[in-house]
Amino acid sequence: MQRQGSGGRAVIVFRAAGLVLLLLHLLLVAWLTLRPRDVLWVTAANLEPFAGIEASLALGPLEAARHIGGGLLLLAPLGVLLPMAGGRLAVSPWASLARTVAAGVLLSLGIELLQTGVPGQVVDIDSILLNTCGVALAHLAVVPAGRARLRRRLLHPGRGSALREGGRGQEPRAVLRDEGSQGATPTIPRVGIAP
């Protein structure tokens, strides 16, 4: 298990909130994408990239915005919730983006594969592309700035807390508690065995 360092309790609460929100979002996505639909006819599966996007663009701006926006927004919260559930502050931005996008691709692919067995749902390769772009855009828009802000709060825990407490002259309290050293590791001297 990774040692949390300073602010260990806050990181645990942050991760727990991320996991709960992630679970709620995945349940919503499953309800939206995997429930059977009552339709009179079903279109053929779209296995050609960008064909569905071109078709929705041909139908007009409103239909294009609904189709493309819906595809981008469906899994976009994962771009923020997956790193939040991970709880890491000191991580390479590119590695975090790669992990998050890979998880988004796999989840989107899994949804499309599960839709093959759901009546009224159709496999669409453009959904995978749009869902993945939505995850990447949300991650890039929120996560680097959020991590930088949290790192600043860890480095300067008392800054601005007197104003948040609501009074002047009060002693500012630290936002996150620093875990100090727990001392030296105890050792047990070796005891010889009698002959």
PDB file of C-alpha atoms in Angstrom:
ATOM      1  CA  MET A   1       0.000   0.000   0.000  1.00  0.00           C
ATOM      2  CA  GLN A   2       1.271   3.455  -0.876  1.00  0.00           C
ATOM      3  CA  ARG A   3       2.166   5.637   2.095  1.00  0.00           C
ATOM      4  CA  GLN A   4       0.130   8.814   1.911  1.00  0.00           C
ATOM      5  CA  GLY A   5       2.681  11.139   3.535  1.00  0.00           C
ATOM      6  CA  SER A   6       1.416  14.455   4.846  1.00  0.00           C
ATOM      7  CA  GLY A   7      -2.314  14.869   4.746  1.00  0.00           C
ATOM      8  CA  GLY A   8      -2.903  11.091   4.794  1.00  0.00           C
ATOM      9  CA  ARG A   9      -6.423  11.354   6.199  1.00  0.00           C
ATOM     10  CA  ALA A  10      -7.421  14.005   3.657  1.00  0.00           C
ATOM     11  CA  VAL A  11      -6.134  11.821   0.818  1.00  0.00           C
ATOM     12  CA  ILE A  12      -8.125   8.856   2.084  1.00  0.00           C
ATOM     13  CA  VAL A  13     -11.314  10.955   2.266  1.00  0.00           C
ATOM     14  CA  PHE A  14     -10.594  12.346  -1.211  1.00  0.00           C
ATOM     15  CA  ARG A  15     -10.107   8.837  -2.634  1.00  0.00           C
ATOM     16  CA  ALA A  16     -13.239   7.522  -0.928  1.00  0.00           C
ATOM     17  CA  ALA A  17     -15.306  10.374  -2.365  1.00  0.00           C
ATOM     18  CA  GLY A  18     -13.797   9.665  -5.787  1.00  0.00           C
ATOM     19  CA  LEU A  19     -14.676   5.976  -5.566  1.00  0.00           C
ATOM     20  CA  VAL A  20     -18.268   6.682  -4.511  1.00  0.00           C
ATOM     21  CA  LEU A  21     -18.779   9.241  -7.302  1.00  0.00           C
ATOM     22  CA  LEU A  22     -17.130   6.870  -9.806  1.00  0.00           C
ATOM     23  CA  LEU A  23     -19.467   4.038  -8.825  1.00  0.00           C
ATOM     24  CA  LEU A  24     -22.524   6.300  -9.086  1.00  0.00           C
ATOM     25  CA  HIS A  25     -21.432   7.546 -12.512  1.00  0.00           C
ATOM     26  CA  LEU A  26     -20.814   4.009 -13.796  1.00  0.00           C
ATOM     27  CA  LEU A  27     -24.264   2.948 -12.598  1.00  0.00           C
ATOM     28  CA  LEU A  28     -25.795   5.894 -14.472  1.00  0.00           C
ATOM     29  CA  VAL A  29     -23.833   5.029 -17.635  1.00  0.00           C
ATOM     30  CA  ALA A  30     -24.923   1.399 -17.404  1.00  0.00           C
ATOM     31  CA  TRP A  31     -28.551   2.456 -17.011  1.00  0.00           C
ATOM     32  CA  LEU A  32     -28.335   4.825 -19.992  1.00  0.00           C
ATOM     33  CA  THR A  33     -26.502   2.496 -22.361  1.00  0.00           C
ATOM     34  CA  LEU A  34     -27.474  -1.045 -21.459  1.00  0.00           C
ATOM     35  CA  ARG A  35     -31.224  -0.892 -21.009  1.00  0.00           C
ATOM     36  CA  PRO A  36     -33.376  -2.366 -23.782  1.00  0.00           C
ATOM     37  CA  ARG A  37     -35.136   0.096 -26.064  1.00  0.00           C
ATOM     38  CA  ASP A  38     -38.498  -0.467 -27.706  1.00  0.00           C
ATOM     39  CA  VAL A  39     -37.971   0.453 -31.336  1.00  0.00           C
ATOM     40  CA  LEU A  40     -39.710  -0.681 -34.500  1.00  0.00           C
ATOM     41  CA  TRP A  41     -36.472  -0.990 -36.449  1.00  0.00           C
ATOM     42  CA  VAL A  42     -32.756  -0.966 -35.672  1.00  0.00           C
ATOM     43  CA  THR A  43     -30.036   0.528 -37.849  1.00  0.00           C
ATOM     44  CA  ALA A  44     -27.024  -1.539 -38.834  1.00  0.00           C
ATOM     45  CA  ALA A  45     -23.912  -1.477 -36.696  1.00  0.00           C
ATOM     46  CA  ASN A  46     -21.452   1.283 -37.559  1.00  0.00           C
ATOM     47  CA  LEU A  47     -17.950  -0.176 -37.830  1.00  0.00           C
ATOM     48  CA  GLU A  48     -16.526   2.560 -40.071  1.00  0.00           C
ATOM     49  CA  PRO A  49     -14.832   5.363 -38.093  1.00  0.00           C
ATOM     50  CA  PHE A  50     -16.388   8.835 -38.478  1.00  0.00           C
ATOM     51  CA  ALA A  51     -19.287   7.553 -40.628  1.00  0.00           C
ATOM     52  CA  GLY A  52     -21.825   8.160 -37.863  1.00  0.00           C
ATOM     53  CA  ILE A  53     -20.404  11.609 -37.145  1.00  0.00           C
ATOM     54  CA  GLU A  54     -20.621  12.530 -40.839  1.00  0.00           C
ATOM     55  CA  ALA A  55     -24.200  11.237 -40.989  1.00  0.00           C
ATOM     56  CA  SER A  56     -25.246  13.304 -37.971  1.00  0.00           C
ATOM     57  CA  LEU A  57     -23.513  16.395 -39.420  1.00  0.00           C
ATOM     58  CA  ALA A  58     -25.536  15.897 -42.607  1.00  0.00           C
ATOM     59  CA  LEU A  59     -28.775  15.947 -40.575  1.00  0.00           C
ATOM     60  CA  GLY A  60     -28.135  19.485 -39.347  1.00  0.00           C
ATOM     61  CA  PRO A  61     -26.450  21.301 -36.495  1.00  0.00           C
ATOM     62  CA  LEU A  62     -28.992  20.351 -33.833  1.00  0.00           C
ATOM     63  CA  GLU A  63     -28.739  16.609 -34.524  1.00  0.00           C
ATOM     64  CA  ALA A  64     -24.948  16.862 -34.820  1.00  0.00           C
ATOM     65  CA  ALA A  65     -24.699  18.693 -31.485  1.00  0.00           C
ATOM     66  CA  ARG A  66     -26.933  16.091 -29.810  1.00  0.00           C
ATOM     67  CA  HIS A  67     -25.004  13.123 -31.196  1.00  0.00           C
ATOM     68  CA  ILE A  68     -21.467  14.477 -30.814  1.00  0.00           C
ATOM     69  CA  GLY A  69     -22.152  16.236 -27.499  1.00  0.00           C
ATOM     70  CA  GLY A  70     -23.815  13.146 -26.067  1.00  0.00           C
ATOM     71  CA  GLY A  71     -20.872  10.990 -27.102  1.00  0.00           C
ATOM     72  CA  LEU A  72     -18.366  13.409 -25.597  1.00  0.00           C
ATOM     73  CA  LEU A  73     -20.268  13.874 -22.331  1.00  0.00           C
ATOM     74  CA  LEU A  74     -21.222  10.254 -21.592  1.00  0.00           C
ATOM     75  CA  LEU A  75     -17.899   9.146 -20.130  1.00  0.00           C
ATOM     76  CA  ALA A  76     -16.256  12.579 -19.670  1.00  0.00           C
ATOM     77  CA  PRO A  77     -16.587  12.525 -15.842  1.00  0.00           C
ATOM     78  CA  LEU A  78     -14.259   9.513 -15.830  1.00  0.00           C
ATOM     79  CA  GLY A  79     -11.459  11.865 -16.878  1.00  0.00           C
ATOM     80  CA  VAL A  80     -11.724  13.461 -13.436  1.00  0.00           C
ATOM     81  CA  LEU A  81     -13.147  10.637 -11.296  1.00  0.00           C
ATOM     82  CA  LEU A  82     -10.527   8.004 -12.162  1.00  0.00           C
ATOM     83  CA  PRO A  83      -7.558  10.166 -11.042  1.00  0.00           C
ATOM     84  CA  MET A  84      -9.594  11.318  -8.040  1.00  0.00           C
ATOM     85  CA  ALA A  85     -10.206   7.709  -7.016  1.00  0.00           C
ATOM     86  CA  GLY A  86      -6.484   7.034  -7.480  1.00  0.00           C
ATOM     87  CA  GLY A  87      -5.650   9.790  -4.997  1.00  0.00           C
ATOM     88  CA  ARG A  88      -2.151  10.517  -6.329  1.00  0.00           C
ATOM     89  CA  LEU A  89      -0.812  14.053  -6.281  1.00  0.00           C
ATOM     90  CA  ALA A  90       2.788  13.490  -7.383  1.00  0.00           C
ATOM     91  CA  VAL A  91       2.419  11.743 -10.731  1.00  0.00           C
ATOM     92  CA  SER A  92       3.518  12.505 -14.255  1.00  0.00           C
ATOM     93  CA  PRO A  93       0.745  14.369 -16.103  1.00  0.00           C
ATOM     94  CA  TRP A  94       1.339  12.308 -19.249  1.00  0.00           C
ATOM     95  CA  ALA A  95       1.251   8.993 -17.378  1.00  0.00           C
ATOM     96  CA  SER A  96      -1.963  10.034 -15.645  1.00  0.00           C
ATOM     97  CA  LEU A  97      -3.517  11.056 -18.963  1.00  0.00           C
ATOM     98  CA  ALA A  98      -2.434   7.807 -20.623  1.00  0.00           C
ATOM     99  CA  ARG A  99      -3.861   5.658 -17.801  1.00  0.00           C
ATOM    100  CA  THR A 100      -7.116   7.570 -17.719  1.00  0.00           C
ATOM    101  CA  VAL A 101      -7.598   7.500 -21.504  1.00  0.00           C
ATOM    102  CA  ALA A 102      -6.748   3.785 -21.624  1.00  0.00           C
ATOM    103  CA  ALA A 103      -9.356   3.088 -18.939  1.00  0.00           C
ATOM    104  CA  GLY A 104     -11.874   5.213 -20.875  1.00  0.00           C
ATOM    105  CA  VAL A 105     -11.195   3.294 -24.107  1.00  0.00           C
ATOM    106  CA  LEU A 106     -11.576  -0.058 -22.387  1.00  0.00           C
ATOM    107  CA  LEU A 107     -14.771   0.952 -20.624  1.00  0.00           C
ATOM    108  CA  SER A 108     -16.271   2.367 -23.822  1.00  0.00           C
ATOM    109  CA  LEU A 109     -15.310  -0.772 -25.744  1.00  0.00           C
ATOM    110  CA  GLY A 110     -16.849  -2.914 -23.022  1.00  0.00           C
ATOM    111  CA  ILE A 111     -20.095  -0.955 -23.208  1.00  0.00           C
ATOM    112  CA  GLU A 112     -20.241  -1.337 -26.992  1.00  0.00           C
ATOM    113  CA  LEU A 113     -19.594  -5.075 -26.736  1.00  0.00           C
ATOM    114  CA  LEU A 114     -22.284  -5.484 -24.079  1.00  0.00           C
ATOM    115  CA  GLN A 115     -24.739  -3.582 -26.281  1.00  0.00           C
ATOM    116  CA  THR A 116     -24.578  -6.375 -28.864  1.00  0.00           C
ATOM    117  CA  GLY A 117     -26.811  -8.435 -26.595  1.00  0.00           C
ATOM    118  CA  VAL A 118     -29.258  -5.657 -25.676  1.00  0.00           C
ATOM    119  CA  PRO A 119     -32.415  -5.301 -27.802  1.00  0.00           C
ATOM    120  CA  GLY A 120     -32.612  -1.959 -29.590  1.00  0.00           C
ATOM    121  CA  GLN A 121     -28.970  -1.001 -28.947  1.00  0.00           C
ATOM    122  CA  VAL A 122     -26.466  -0.846 -31.820  1.00  0.00           C
ATOM    123  CA  VAL A 123     -22.677  -1.001 -31.849  1.00  0.00           C
ATOM    124  CA  ASP A 124     -21.101   2.268 -33.032  1.00  0.00           C
ATOM    125  CA  ILE A 125     -17.342   2.758 -33.387  1.00  0.00           C
ATOM    126  CA  ASP A 126     -17.870   6.525 -33.305  1.00  0.00           C
ATOM    127  CA  SER A 127     -19.204   6.185 -29.758  1.00  0.00           C
ATOM    128  CA  ILE A 128     -15.858   4.737 -28.680  1.00  0.00           C
ATOM    129  CA  LEU A 129     -14.000   7.599 -30.365  1.00  0.00           C
ATOM    130  CA  LEU A 130     -16.250  10.303 -28.904  1.00  0.00           C
ATOM    131  CA  ASN A 131     -16.283   8.766 -25.414  1.00  0.00           C
ATOM    132  CA  THR A 132     -12.488   8.560 -25.415  1.00  0.00           C
ATOM    133  CA  CYS A 133     -12.125  12.171 -26.576  1.00  0.00           C
ATOM    134  CA  GLY A 134     -14.534  13.267 -23.837  1.00  0.00           C
ATOM    135  CA  VAL A 135     -12.483  11.474 -21.165  1.00  0.00           C
ATOM    136  CA  ALA A 136      -9.247  13.028 -22.455  1.00  0.00           C
ATOM    137  CA  LEU A 137     -10.691  16.555 -22.687  1.00  0.00           C
ATOM    138  CA  ALA A 138     -12.174  16.425 -19.179  1.00  0.00           C
ATOM    139  CA  HIS A 139      -8.899  15.119 -17.785  1.00  0.00           C
ATOM    140  CA  LEU A 140      -6.855  17.841 -19.473  1.00  0.00           C
ATOM    141  CA  ALA A 141      -9.280  20.581 -18.420  1.00  0.00           C
ATOM    142  CA  VAL A 142      -9.520  19.706 -14.722  1.00  0.00           C
ATOM    143  CA  VAL A 143      -6.917  17.287 -13.353  1.00  0.00           C
ATOM    144  CA  PRO A 144      -3.586  19.145 -13.821  1.00  0.00           C
ATOM    145  CA  ALA A 145      -4.966  22.363 -12.312  1.00  0.00           C
ATOM    146  CA  GLY A 146      -6.699  20.465  -9.500  1.00  0.00           C
ATOM    147  CA  ARG A 147      -3.544  18.562  -8.584  1.00  0.00           C
ATOM    148  CA  ALA A 148      -1.487  21.767  -8.613  1.00  0.00           C
ATOM    149  CA  ARG A 149      -3.983  23.424  -6.285  1.00  0.00           C
ATOM    150  CA  LEU A 150      -3.988  20.468  -3.892  1.00  0.00           C
ATOM    151  CA  ARG A 151      -0.173  20.364  -3.873  1.00  0.00           C
ATOM    152  CA  ARG A 152      -0.100  24.089  -2.999  1.00  0.00           C
ATOM    153  CA  ARG A 153      -2.504  23.464  -0.126  1.00  0.00           C
ATOM    154  CA  LEU A 154      -0.249  20.704   1.170  1.00  0.00           C
ATOM    155  CA  LEU A 155       2.856  22.895   0.974  1.00  0.00           C
ATOM    156  CA  HIS A 156       1.180  25.921   2.609  1.00  0.00           C
ATOM    157  CA  PRO A 157      -1.561  24.470   4.833  1.00  0.00           C
ATOM    158  CA  GLY A 158      -2.187  27.543   7.013  1.00  0.00           C
ATOM    159  CA  ARG A 159      -2.352  30.141   4.237  1.00  0.00           C
ATOM    160  CA  GLY A 160      -5.755  31.765   4.043  1.00  0.00           C
ATOM    161  CA  SER A 161      -7.344  29.568   6.680  1.00  0.00           C
ATOM    162  CA  ALA A 162      -7.893  32.537   9.080  1.00  0.00           C
ATOM    163  CA  LEU A 163     -10.094  34.159   6.473  1.00  0.00           C
ATOM    164  CA  ARG A 164     -12.032  30.935   5.967  1.00  0.00           C
ATOM    165  CA  GLU A 165     -12.482  30.596   9.728  1.00  0.00           C
ATOM    166  CA  GLY A 166     -14.339  33.910   9.694  1.00  0.00           C
ATOM    167  CA  GLY A 167     -12.323  36.008  12.083  1.00  0.00           C
ATOM    168  CA  ARG A 168      -9.263  38.147  12.354  1.00  0.00           C
ATOM    169  CA  GLY A 169      -6.749  37.509  15.040  1.00  0.00           C
ATOM    170  CA  GLN A 170      -7.617  33.841  15.280  1.00  0.00           C
ATOM    171  CA  GLU A 171      -4.796  31.386  15.110  1.00  0.00           C
ATOM    172  CA  PRO A 172      -4.877  29.828  11.624  1.00  0.00           C
ATOM    173  CA  ARG A 173      -5.139  26.081  11.851  1.00  0.00           C
ATOM    174  CA  ALA A 174      -3.566  23.731   9.367  1.00  0.00           C
ATOM    175  CA  VAL A 175      -5.867  22.313   6.737  1.00  0.00           C
ATOM    176  CA  LEU A 176      -4.028  18.992   6.667  1.00  0.00           C
ATOM    177  CA  ARG A 177      -2.161  17.407   9.597  1.00  0.00           C
ATOM    178  CA  ASP A 178       1.465  16.483   9.010  1.00  0.00           C
ATOM    179  CA  GLU A 179       2.415  12.966   9.997  1.00  0.00           C
ATOM    180  CA  GLY A 180       5.747  13.162  11.767  1.00  0.00           C
ATOM    181  CA  SER A 181       8.375  10.480  12.140  1.00  0.00           C
ATOM    182  CA  GLN A 182       7.350   7.604  14.323  1.00  0.00           C
ATOM    183  CA  GLY A 183      10.867   7.005  15.611  1.00  0.00           C
ATOM    184  CA  ALA A 184      13.365   4.251  15.044  1.00  0.00           C
ATOM    185  CA  THR A 185      12.267   0.746  14.248  1.00  0.00           C
ATOM    186  CA  PRO A 186      12.672  -1.496  17.317  1.00  0.00           C
ATOM    187  CA  THR A 187      15.056  -4.417  17.004  1.00  0.00           C
ATOM    188  CA  ILE A 188      15.244  -7.639  18.950  1.00  0.00           C
ATOM    189  CA  PRO A 189      18.718  -8.820  19.935  1.00  0.00           C
ATOM    190  CA  ARG A 190      19.613 -12.311  18.818  1.00  0.00           C
ATOM    191  CA  VAL A 191      19.513 -14.913  21.561  1.00  0.00           C
ATOM    192  CA  GLY A 192      21.862 -17.838  21.332  1.00  0.00           C
ATOM    193  CA  ILE A 193      20.480 -21.347  21.594  1.00  0.00           C
ATOM    194  CA  ALA A 194      21.957 -23.556  24.294  1.00  0.00           C
ATOM    195  CA  PRO A 195      23.644 -26.781  23.213  1.00  0.00           C
TER     196      PRO A 195
END
